Amino acid sequence: MPSELPYAADAEESLSFDELQVLRLQYEKEISQSHVTVQTTFNYAWGLVKSPMKDHQVEGVRLLGELYRNEPTRRRECLYYLGLGHYKLGNYEQARRFNNLLLDKEPTNLQAQSLASLIDKKVTQEGYIGMAIAGGAAALGTLVLAAIIRRAHK
Amino acid sequence: MTPRMVNAATISGKPRQVAGSSSSLSRSRVDFATLGRAPMRLGIGTRRITSRDLQIVEASEELLEAEIPEPEGVAQDVSLIRGFNATIPSADKGRSRRRQTRNVDAPRMGLKKLGMSARGLMVDEEEHEGESVASEEDVVMVGRPEPRGRNLRPKKKGRQSLSAGKVIGTDELKRQTHEIKRDKENLHVRKSLIEGEIKEISHKIQTLDNLRAKLQEDLLKLQEDELELDDELEGVKERLDIEESRSRPPKARTQQPHVAQSSRRRKGPAFLPSEHDELPPGVAFMSLTGHNGPITALDFSEPYGTLVTASQEEFAPKVWDLLSGEEIGRLKGHRSTVKCIQVEDHVCLTGGEDGSVRLWDLRRVDEDEDWDKESEIVSLSEIAEEEEVDEFGGRTKAKTNGSIRQGESEAGSVSEKEGPCVRVLEGHSKAVTALYFEDDCLVTGASDKTMRQWDLTTGQCVMTMDILWAISHPPTAGPGLFPGAAAAAGTFAVPTPPYADGTWDMYQDFVGAVQFWGYALMSGSGDGAVRMWDMRTGQPHRTLFGHTGPVTSLQFDELHAVTGSLDKSIRIWDLRTGGIFETLKYDHAVTGLQFDTRKVVAAAGENGLKVYNRTSMQHSTLITNGHTRPVQKLRYMDKYMVSGGRDSIVKVWAL
C-alpha cells in the first residue's frame, strides 16, 4: 500500500512560532507523563524540520530517528521524512541512502522519486561549485608555480 | 590561498570519513560535492558543526541497518502526515472562522457583564467593542441588507428572528461545506489515532497485570516458606533443649525441661533417611496390604518407624515396620473392632468397640512369637503399680514418654501380661471412639456420651465428663444445633452422606475426636458442637457451633482449631475469638484430617487425599498410585504421610 507523503516543498513552508510552541508544549507534556504518543512526536519533529533554523532541523531529524528506532510499523514513512530532513540539512549522502531504501520498497512513489531528483540536482550543483573551486585552486597553483620557476630561472 | 586550500582539504576530509563507503556515488563526485560545500561551511553558514549533527549522522548508520516491516494497524490507516494535519492547532481554525460568519449584528447587550456577574466575578473594565479575529484573511464580510439605522427607529415592529436578516453568500457556503467535510475527516483521523493509543495502553496494562499476578504468587510462596522455617526453628530449639539436658547429668526433678513433646504437637522437621528426598512429592510409594476390611484407625511412631493399623473386620490391629513394609505382628486382645489408635514411640493405645482401652508396648510385639496365645485381661482393681512411681521421675532419656514401659520390664510380679498388651482400661459402657494421650494423661471419648480422663501410671479413671449433661445445661445459650442433636438423648446414629464410591455407613460415634493440651481439652461430638473443657473442673467453658453434622476429626494448635465433620466441611476456628476463620467445603463427608501452619490434609470421602494450601488458598489432590476406594484416615509427620482407606490398603506417601 503506497504511503501518503508530502512533497518536499511542504518541508520548506514553516509553521508559525506559536504553532511550533503548541507542538513543543504537547510533546513536553507527554514526556512528563512518561507516555509519548507517536503522533505527538511526529508532529513536533515535522514542525521542527519545516523550520528554517538549522538547530531545529537537526533536532527534528534526531526525533525522527528515534521514532524510526522505536516504531517498526512506522519505519517506511519515516524513511521519507528522514531523507527529507537530511536533504534540508545538506547531508545529501544520508538523504540519498534513506530515500533509496524507500524507493526499493515503493518504486512508484511520486514523492520519493521527486526527492531523489532534488537530491541529485543539489549534489551536482555542489559538484560544479567544487569543480570550480578546484579549478580555481589549480589555476592559482600553476600561477604560483610559474612565478617560482620564473624567479628560479632569473 | 594556501590556508583556504588547507581548510578545504581538512573539511573535505571530515565529511568523507563520515560518509563512509558510499554505494551509488562515484568518488570524484563525492570529492567535488564535498568541496563545493566548503564555501557554505566556511563563509555563508556561521554555524559550527555541533555534536548533535554528528550524532544524527552516526545514528543514521545504525538506522539504515534496521529492518523495515510492512506497516499495519494504525500505521496503515492513518499516515503520519495526515495525523499531523489533523492534530495541528490550525486544524480547528476553520470552525472558529465559520462561527464568525454566523455572527449576527445585534445591539450591544453587555452579555459578558451579565455572565460574569452571574458567576459572582467582578467586572472591572469596560469592554471594547468587537471580538478579536484570528487573522485578517479569515474575516469575511457578509452583506448587510439592513442599514444600521434600523436601531434608531423607536417604533418596534415586532422582532424578526436573528438569522432572518443574514445572507452569507453561496461561495462562502460552499467553502464552508468543504471545510466541514475536511474537519470531519480530521476528526475521524484523530479518533483512530486515539483508538490505536488506547489499544496499545490496554495491552501494556495487560502485560503489567500478568506480571503483578506472577509476583503475588511468588510472594505467597515465600510466605509459605517462612512458615515452614518458623516450624523448623521450633523443632530445632526443642532438639537443642533435649541435647543440652542430655549432656548435663540428671539433676533434681524440678530442673528438667519438658523433653517429651507429643508427636502430634511437634512442629519441626522429622528425621528422615536421606533417600526420602529423592522421592517425587505427592506420590504413594509404598502400599501395605493385608487387611480385609476398611481401615478404621492408624498411627505411626515416626517416619520409617512402626505403624499400627486397625480395620473393620479384624479385631487385632496390625503392627508394621515402615522401613521394610512388612508386618511384624498383631495386637491381640480386643473383642471387637478397634476404633482409635495413638502411637508415641513404642507406646500404643487403642480404643475398641467393646468399650475397653488397651495400652501396648510395641517393642514386645516381636517377642510374641506365638500369635495364638491369649493375653490375659487384668481388671483395674488388681493393678497396684506402685513400683512405677520411682521411675516416674526418670525422664532424662530423650524421647521418653512416661515411665510406663520401664515399670513393666522390671515389674513382672503383679502384672501377668503376656505379649505386648501392657494394660487394659475398662470403664466405658459403650464403644470408645476417640482417644488422645500425652505423657501420663489419657482422655477417651465413647458412645455412652461421656469422656473419661485416665492416669496411665495408675490406670485409674480420674474424671468423667458427661457430654449429655453439658448439652442439656449449656454454659451459655447457644444457637440451635442440627436436628439430629435432639436424638442425642437416645442412641446416637446418623447415616453418613454417601462417599465417592456410593457407600455409606451408619455413623454411631458420638464422640468423633478429642485432643487436649495441658488442662485444655477439646472435643468434637455427634451433635455437631465442638466443646472446650477445663480438665481441672471437668466443665465445658466454651462451645463452638457451626457444624451441621457430627464432628469426626479435630486438631488444634496455639492459634487455630480445625474440625472436620459429616456435613462435608472443614472449619478452621480462631481460638482467641471463637469465631470461624475459614470453611472448606468438600463433596463428601470428612472422616480424617491433620493440619499445620501451611496446609490442611483431609480424607474427604474420595479416593484422593485433599490437600489445602493455607497460604495460597489452593486445593490439590494426592492421587498418584493412591487408593482405589475412599480414604478414611490419615496421619503425617513432616514429609511422610500414611493413609488408610476403604480398599483395606495402607499407603505411604512422600509429601
Tab-separated table of N, CA and C in Angstrom, chain A residues 1 4-6 10 15 19 22-23 35 37-39 42-43 46-47 50 54-55 58-59 61-62 65 67-69 72-79 81-82 86 89-94 96-98 100-101 105 120 123-124 126-127 129-131 133-134 137 140-141, chain B residues 1 4-5 18-19 21-25 29-30 32-41 47 50 52-53 55-57 59-72 74-76 78-85 87-90 93 193 197 200-201 204:
chain	number	residue	atom	x	y	z
A	1	MET	N	0.843	-1.199	0.000
A	1	MET	CA	0.000	0.000	0.000
A	1	MET	C	0.879	1.250	0.000
A	4	GLU	N	1.259	7.716	2.126
A	4	GLU	CA	0.828	9.085	1.815
A	4	GLU	C	1.916	10.019	2.316
A	5	LEU	N	2.573	10.706	1.437
A	5	LEU	CA	3.683	11.540	1.875
A	5	LEU	C	3.561	12.935	1.258
A	6	PRO	N	4.076	13.956	1.965
A	6	PRO	CA	4.025	15.310	1.402
A	6	PRO	C	5.204	15.542	0.462
A	10	ASP	N	6.616	21.008	0.804
A	10	ASP	CA	5.904	21.184	2.070
A	10	ASP	C	6.884	21.419	3.212
A	15	LEU	N	6.031	26.485	10.044
A	15	LEU	CA	4.901	26.844	10.892
A	15	LEU	C	5.225	28.140	11.617
A	19	GLU	N	2.479	28.109	16.623
A	19	GLU	CA	2.095	26.724	16.343
A	19	GLU	C	3.178	25.765	16.794
A	22	VAL	N	3.046	25.368	20.422
A	22	VAL	CA	1.994	24.457	20.884
A	22	VAL	C	2.444	23.011	20.746
A	23	LEU	N	3.062	22.710	19.628
A	23	LEU	CA	3.517	21.325	19.433
A	23	LEU	C	4.582	20.951	20.448
A	35	HIS	N	4.449	9.036	28.783
A	35	HIS	CA	3.829	8.236	27.718
A	35	HIS	C	3.722	9.117	26.487
A	37	THR	N	3.117	9.736	22.651
A	37	THR	CA	2.499	9.044	21.520
A	37	THR	C	3.289	9.314	20.253
A	38	VAL	N	3.092	8.402	19.303
A	38	VAL	CA	3.819	8.520	18.041
A	38	VAL	C	3.435	9.808	17.332
A	39	GLN	N	2.147	10.111	17.335
A	39	GLN	CA	1.675	11.270	16.586
A	39	GLN	C	2.276	12.559	17.131
A	42	PHE	N	5.838	12.861	16.086
A	42	PHE	CA	5.969	13.207	14.682
A	42	PHE	C	5.592	14.655	14.444
A	43	ASN	N	4.494	15.074	15.071
A	43	ASN	CA	4.051	16.456	14.869
A	43	ASN	C	5.165	17.438	15.207
A	46	TRP	N	8.207	17.046	12.811
A	46	TRP	CA	7.924	17.598	11.485
A	46	TRP	C	7.883	19.117	11.541
A	47	GLY	N	7.277	19.656	12.588
A	47	GLY	CA	7.276	21.102	12.760
A	47	GLY	C	8.695	21.649	12.834
A	50	LYS	N	10.419	21.567	9.394
A	50	LYS	CA	9.946	22.608	8.479
A	50	LYS	C	10.559	23.970	8.779
A	54	LYS	N	18.610	25.905	11.446
A	54	LYS	CA	19.394	24.675	11.379
A	54	LYS	C	19.254	23.840	12.657
A	55	ASP	N	19.301	24.536	13.801
A	55	ASP	CA	19.214	23.814	15.080
A	55	ASP	C	17.924	23.011	15.166
A	58	VAL	N	18.023	19.990	12.927
A	58	VAL	CA	18.830	18.891	13.480
A	58	VAL	C	18.036	18.151	14.550
A	59	GLU	N	17.410	18.935	15.411
A	59	GLU	CA	16.619	18.313	16.475
A	59	GLU	C	15.482	17.485	15.889
A	61	VAL	N	15.370	16.032	12.979
A	61	VAL	CA	15.871	14.792	12.389
A	61	VAL	C	16.202	13.785	13.491
A	62	ARG	N	16.706	14.287	14.597
A	62	ARG	CA	17.035	13.377	15.697
A	62	ARG	C	15.774	12.695	16.219
A	65	GLY	N	14.623	10.130	13.925
A	65	GLY	CA	15.434	8.933	14.055
A	65	GLY	C	14.965	8.062	15.212
A	67	LEU	N	11.968	7.991	16.450
A	67	LEU	CA	10.698	7.422	16.021
A	67	LEU	C	10.941	6.196	15.164
A	68	TYR	N	11.896	6.332	14.286
A	68	TYR	CA	12.246	5.223	13.403
A	68	TYR	C	12.658	4.011	14.220
A	69	ARG	N	13.493	4.275	15.219
A	69	ARG	CA	14.028	3.167	16.014
A	69	ARG	C	12.932	2.491	16.835
A	72	PRO	N	8.557	0.107	14.662
A	72	PRO	CA	8.838	-0.604	13.410
A	72	PRO	C	7.745	-0.419	12.365
A	73	THR	N	6.488	-0.242	12.818
A	73	THR	CA	5.422	-0.124	11.826
A	73	THR	C	5.503	1.194	11.058
A	74	ARG	N	6.133	2.169	11.657
A	74	ARG	CA	6.163	3.492	11.015
A	74	ARG	C	7.416	3.716	10.203
A	75	ARG	N	8.243	2.683	10.123
A	75	ARG	CA	9.572	2.947	9.558
A	75	ARG	C	9.518	3.382	8.112
A	76	ARG	N	8.616	2.810	7.349
A	76	ARG	CA	8.631	3.129	5.926
A	76	ARG	C	8.365	4.604	5.700
A	77	GLU	N	7.371	5.127	6.399
A	77	GLU	CA	7.121	6.571	6.227
A	77	GLU	C	8.303	7.382	6.695
A	78	CYS	N	8.867	6.948	7.847
A	78	CYS	CA	9.968	7.719	8.405
A	78	CYS	C	11.152	7.782	7.465
A	79	LEU	N	11.319	6.767	6.656
A	79	LEU	CA	12.421	6.808	5.690
A	79	LEU	C	12.345	8.092	4.874
A	81	TYR	N	10.747	10.898	5.589
A	81	TYR	CA	10.952	12.116	6.377
A	81	TYR	C	12.406	12.293	6.767
A	82	LEU	N	13.051	11.188	7.049
A	82	LEU	CA	14.474	11.295	7.365
A	82	LEU	C	15.248	11.760	6.148
A	86	HIS	N	17.420	15.189	6.152
A	86	HIS	CA	18.847	15.261	5.820
A	86	HIS	C	19.087	16.126	4.596
A	89	LEU	N	19.188	19.587	5.647
A	89	LEU	CA	20.409	19.892	6.392
A	89	LEU	C	21.622	19.941	5.490
A	90	GLY	N	21.527	19.306	4.331
A	90	GLY	CA	22.667	19.290	3.442
A	90	GLY	C	23.437	17.988	3.484
A	91	ASN	N	22.956	17.009	4.280
A	91	ASN	CA	23.641	15.707	4.279
A	91	ASN	C	23.099	14.874	3.139
A	92	TYR	N	23.556	15.160	1.931
A	92	TYR	CA	22.936	14.522	0.772
A	92	TYR	C	23.213	13.037	0.733
A	93	GLU	N	24.351	12.684	1.268
A	93	GLU	CA	24.698	11.268	1.309
A	93	GLU	C	23.639	10.467	2.063
A	94	GLN	N	23.382	10.913	3.301
A	94	GLN	CA	22.384	10.230	4.128
A	94	GLN	C	21.033	10.270	3.471
A	96	ARG	N	20.203	10.505	0.448
A	96	ARG	CA	20.062	9.589	-0.673
A	96	ARG	C	19.879	8.159	-0.191
A	97	ARG	N	20.611	7.800	0.843
A	97	ARG	CA	20.510	6.416	1.313
A	97	ARG	C	19.122	6.106	1.838
A	98	PHE	N	18.574	7.022	2.635
A	98	PHE	CA	17.230	6.786	3.166
A	98	PHE	C	16.216	6.704	2.040
A	100	ASN	N	16.656	5.980	-1.005
A	100	ASN	CA	16.780	4.786	-1.828
A	100	ASN	C	16.153	3.573	-1.174
A	101	LEU	N	16.280	3.507	0.144
A	101	LEU	CA	15.619	2.396	0.846
A	101	LEU	C	14.123	2.434	0.585
A	105	LYS	N	11.333	-0.170	-1.659
A	105	LYS	CA	10.050	-0.733	-1.253
A	105	LYS	C	8.923	-0.256	-2.147
A	120	ASP	N	19.704	14.667	-6.279
A	120	ASP	CA	20.700	14.588	-7.361
A	120	ASP	C	21.065	15.970	-7.854
A	123	VAL	N	23.317	17.717	-5.479
A	123	VAL	CA	24.670	17.145	-5.437
A	123	VAL	C	25.470	17.595	-6.646
A	124	THR	N	24.834	17.588	-7.814
A	124	THR	CA	25.578	18.035	-8.999
A	124	THR	C	25.923	19.511	-8.879
A	126	GLU	N	26.543	21.176	-6.189
A	126	GLU	CA	27.730	21.319	-5.345
A	126	GLU	C	28.951	20.802	-6.067
A	127	GLY	N	28.706	19.790	-6.885
A	127	GLY	CA	29.836	19.264	-7.644
A	127	GLY	C	30.434	20.344	-8.537
A	129	ILE	N	30.270	23.547	-8.113
A	129	ILE	CA	30.978	24.530	-7.286
A	129	ILE	C	32.335	23.976	-6.900
A	130	GLY	N	32.296	22.700	-6.494
A	130	GLY	CA	33.557	22.087	-6.093
A	130	GLY	C	34.564	22.096	-7.232
A	131	MET	N	34.050	21.737	-8.417
A	131	MET	CA	34.973	21.727	-9.571
A	131	MET	C	35.522	23.112	-9.825
A	133	ILE	N	35.953	25.471	-7.659
A	133	ILE	CA	36.982	25.786	-6.653
A	133	ILE	C	38.270	25.065	-6.984
A	134	ALA	N	38.086	23.786	-7.297
A	134	ALA	CA	39.304	23.014	-7.602
A	134	ALA	C	40.031	23.626	-8.778
A	137	ALA	N	41.639	26.754	-7.714
A	137	ALA	CA	42.822	26.448	-6.919
A	137	ALA	C	43.957	25.973	-7.799
A	140	LEU	N	45.397	28.950	-9.699
A	140	LEU	CA	46.260	29.754	-8.825
A	140	LEU	C	47.567	29.029	-8.567
A	141	GLY	N	47.406	27.711	-8.347
A	141	GLY	CA	48.602	26.926	-8.061
A	141	GLY	C	49.607	27.008	-9.207
B	1	MET	N	45.733	31.982	0.038
B	1	MET	CA	45.213	30.867	-0.737
B	1	MET	C	45.531	29.555	-0.057
B	4	ARG	N	43.274	28.563	2.722
B	4	ARG	CA	41.957	28.153	2.251
B	4	ARG	C	42.002	26.740	1.700
B	5	MET	N	43.048	26.438	0.968
B	5	MET	CA	43.169	25.089	0.421
B	5	MET	C	43.276	24.078	1.541
B	18	VAL	N	32.914	10.569	7.491
B	18	VAL	CA	31.574	10.319	7.995
B	18	VAL	C	30.726	9.601	6.961
B	19	ALA	N	30.885	9.963	5.731
B	19	ALA	CA	30.034	9.346	4.712
B	19	ALA	C	30.377	7.884	4.530
B	21	SER	N	31.869	4.442	3.090
B	21	SER	CA	31.916	3.953	1.712
B	21	SER	C	30.530	4.046	1.115
B	22	SER	N	30.369	4.901	0.223
B	22	SER	CA	29.032	5.077	-0.349
B	22	SER	C	28.802	4.026	-1.399
B	23	SER	N	27.540	3.874	-1.721
B	23	SER	CA	27.234	2.769	-2.615
B	23	SER	C	27.103	3.237	-4.052
B	24	SER	N	26.329	4.282	-4.243
B	24	SER	CA	25.973	4.573	-5.627
B	24	SER	C	26.765	5.731	-6.233
B	25	LEU	N	27.472	6.481	-5.421
B	25	LEU	CA	28.136	7.659	-5.995
B	25	LEU	C	29.571	7.352	-6.369
B	29	ARG	N	32.695	12.571	-7.725
B	29	ARG	CA	31.574	13.462	-7.435
B	29	ARG	C	31.506	13.764	-5.951
B	30	VAL	N	31.808	12.747	-5.183
B	30	VAL	CA	31.796	12.992	-3.737
B	30	VAL	C	32.813	14.047	-3.397
B	32	PHE	N	34.077	16.372	-5.207
B	32	PHE	CA	33.719	17.710	-5.664
B	32	PHE	C	32.552	18.274	-4.878
B	33	ALA	N	31.642	17.373	-4.608
B	33	ALA	CA	30.469	17.855	-3.884
B	33	ALA	C	30.859	18.335	-2.504
B	34	THR	N	31.684	17.562	-1.863
B	34	THR	CA	32.080	17.984	-0.518
B	34	THR	C	32.932	19.235	-0.595
B	35	LEU	N	33.703	19.322	-1.647
B	35	LEU	CA	34.487	20.535	-1.804
B	35	LEU	C	33.562	21.720	-2.013
B	36	GLY	N	32.498	21.453	-2.803
B	36	GLY	CA	31.568	22.536	-3.076
B	36	GLY	C	30.853	23.010	-1.826
B	37	ARG	N	30.780	22.112	-0.913
B	37	ARG	CA	30.106	22.507	0.312
B	37	ARG	C	30.989	23.397	1.171
B	38	ALA	N	32.244	23.373	0.869
B	38	ALA	CA	33.190	24.090	1.733
B	38	ALA	C	32.856	25.576	1.876
B	39	PRO	N	32.628	26.271	0.778
B	39	PRO	CA	32.321	27.702	0.950
B	39	PRO	C	31.110	27.902	1.830
B	40	MET	N	30.151	27.022	1.690
B	40	MET	CA	28.977	27.173	2.531
B	40	MET	C	29.362	27.064	3.995
B	41	ARG	N	30.191	26.098	4.249
B	41	ARG	CA	30.536	25.839	5.642
B	41	ARG	C	31.387	26.963	6.193
B	47	ARG	N	27.329	28.827	11.436
B	47	ARG	CA	27.027	27.842	12.484
B	47	ARG	C	28.082	26.765	12.482
B	50	THR	N	27.811	20.967	15.352
B	50	THR	CA	27.678	20.599	16.768
B	50	THR	C	27.714	19.084	16.933
B	52	ARG	N	25.382	17.440	17.982
B	52	ARG	CA	24.095	16.940	17.517
B	52	ARG	C	24.183	16.465	16.076
B	53	ASP	N	24.831	17.297	15.268
B	53	ASP	CA	24.935	16.918	13.858
B	53	ASP	C	25.588	15.567	13.707
B	55	GLN	N	25.875	13.341	15.866
B	55	GLN	CA	25.035	12.310	16.473
B	55	GLN	C	24.058	11.749	15.461
B	56	ILE	N	23.367	12.688	14.791
B	56	ILE	CA	22.339	12.166	13.892
B	56	ILE	C	22.960	11.441	12.731
B	57	VAL	N	24.106	11.901	12.311
B	57	VAL	CA	24.721	11.210	11.187
B	57	VAL	C	25.151	9.817	11.603
B	59	ALA	N	23.869	8.103	14.028
B	59	ALA	CA	22.686	7.296	14.286
B	59	ALA	C	22.105	6.762	13.002
B	60	SER	N	22.180	7.575	11.967
B	60	SER	CA	21.548	7.129	10.732
B	60	SER	C	22.216	5.889	10.187
B	61	GLU	N	23.513	5.719	10.490
B	61	GLU	CA	24.179	4.483	10.072
B	61	GLU	C	23.436	3.290	10.633
B	62	GLU	N	23.187	3.405	11.938
B	62	GLU	CA	22.531	2.305	12.635
B	62	GLU	C	21.117	2.102	12.113
B	63	LEU	N	20.433	3.224	11.871
B	63	LEU	CA	19.038	3.109	11.446
B	63	LEU	C	18.944	2.436	10.092
B	64	LEU	N	19.906	2.728	9.236
B	64	LEU	CA	19.827	2.175	7.902
B	64	LEU	C	19.926	0.664	7.922
B	65	GLU	N	20.537	0.154	8.995
B	65	GLU	CA	20.648	-1.292	9.066
B	65	GLU	C	19.353	-1.949	9.496
B	66	ALA	N	18.481	-1.172	10.145
B	66	ALA	CA	17.305	-1.790	10.760
B	66	ALA	C	16.343	-2.301	9.703
B	67	GLU	N	15.556	-3.255	10.117
B	67	GLU	CA	14.575	-3.840	9.210
B	67	GLU	C	13.386	-2.946	9.044
B	68	ILE	N	12.721	-3.072	7.920
B	68	ILE	CA	11.544	-2.255	7.714
B	68	ILE	C	10.347	-3.172	7.450
B	69	PRO	N	9.563	-3.449	8.459
B	69	PRO	CA	8.422	-4.342	8.249
B	69	PRO	C	7.285	-3.618	7.529
B	70	GLU	N	6.314	-4.400	7.104
B	70	GLU	CA	5.158	-3.800	6.443
B	70	GLU	C	4.362	-3.014	7.464
B	71	PRO	N	3.863	-1.896	7.103
B	71	PRO	CA	3.048	-1.155	8.066
B	71	PRO	C	1.690	-1.841	8.236
B	72	GLU	N	1.183	-1.800	9.457
B	72	GLU	CA	-0.099	-2.446	9.691
B	72	GLU	C	-0.826	-1.719	10.809
B	74	VAL	N	-2.745	0.813	12.887
B	74	VAL	CA	-2.940	2.261	12.792
B	74	VAL	C	-2.022	2.854	11.742
B	75	ALA	N	-0.818	2.316	11.666
B	75	ALA	CA	0.153	2.897	10.733
B	75	ALA	C	-0.372	2.813	9.320
B	76	GLN	N	-1.146	1.772	9.057
B	76	GLN	CA	-1.633	1.642	7.702
B	76	GLN	C	-2.796	2.587	7.433
B	78	VAL	N	-3.727	5.440	9.074
B	78	VAL	CA	-3.514	6.887	9.189
B	78	VAL	C	-2.040	7.178	9.009
B	79	SER	N	-1.696	7.786	7.919
B	79	SER	CA	-0.277	8.102	7.745
B	79	SER	C	0.100	9.238	8.679
B	80	LEU	N	1.366	9.361	8.904
B	80	LEU	CA	1.833	10.356	9.860
B	80	LEU	C	1.420	11.764	9.448
B	81	ILE	N	1.528	12.023	8.152
B	81	ILE	CA	1.283	13.405	7.743
B	81	ILE	C	-0.195	13.737	7.859
B	82	ARG	N	-1.015	12.727	7.666
B	82	ARG	CA	-2.445	13.005	7.850
B	82	ARG	C	-2.735	13.288	9.295
B	83	GLY	N	-2.124	12.481	10.141
B	83	GLY	CA	-2.308	12.722	11.563
B	83	GLY	C	-1.839	14.115	11.934
B	84	PHE	N	-0.711	14.496	11.316
B	84	PHE	CA	-0.187	15.820	11.590
B	84	PHE	C	-1.217	16.865	11.214
B	85	ASN	N	-1.717	16.745	10.010
B	85	ASN	CA	-2.652	17.767	9.573
B	85	ASN	C	-3.932	17.754	10.386
B	87	THR	N	-4.111	17.037	13.621
B	87	THR	CA	-3.984	17.412	15.025
B	87	THR	C	-3.344	18.763	15.261
B	88	ILE	N	-2.758	19.360	14.210
B	88	ILE	CA	-2.124	20.658	14.497
B	88	ILE	C	-3.192	21.683	14.866
B	89	PRO	N	-2.801	22.687	15.614
B	89	PRO	CA	-3.775	23.645	16.126
B	89	PRO	C	-4.552	24.332	15.014
B	90	SER	N	-3.905	24.542	13.869
B	90	SER	CA	-4.623	25.282	12.829
B	90	SER	C	-5.775	24.473	12.271
B	93	LYS	N	-9.014	25.944	13.094
B	93	LYS	CA	-9.286	27.350	12.733
B	93	LYS	C	-10.562	27.480	11.952
B	193	LEU	N	-6.536	7.615	15.756
B	193	LEU	CA	-5.266	7.711	16.468
B	193	LEU	C	-5.455	7.358	17.938
B	197	GLU	N	-3.999	4.310	20.335
B	197	GLU	CA	-3.301	4.518	21.598
B	197	GLU	C	-3.939	3.710	22.704
B	200	GLU	N	-3.044	0.148	22.545
B	200	GLU	CA	-1.669	-0.091	22.978
B	200	GLU	C	-1.574	-0.065	24.488
B	201	ILE	N	-2.231	0.914	25.067
B	201	ILE	CA	-2.155	1.035	26.524
B	201	ILE	C	-2.845	-0.143	27.198
B	204	LYS	N	-0.481	-2.876	27.263
B	204	LYS	CA	0.548	-2.678	28.287
B	204	LYS	C	-0.002	-3.017	29.663
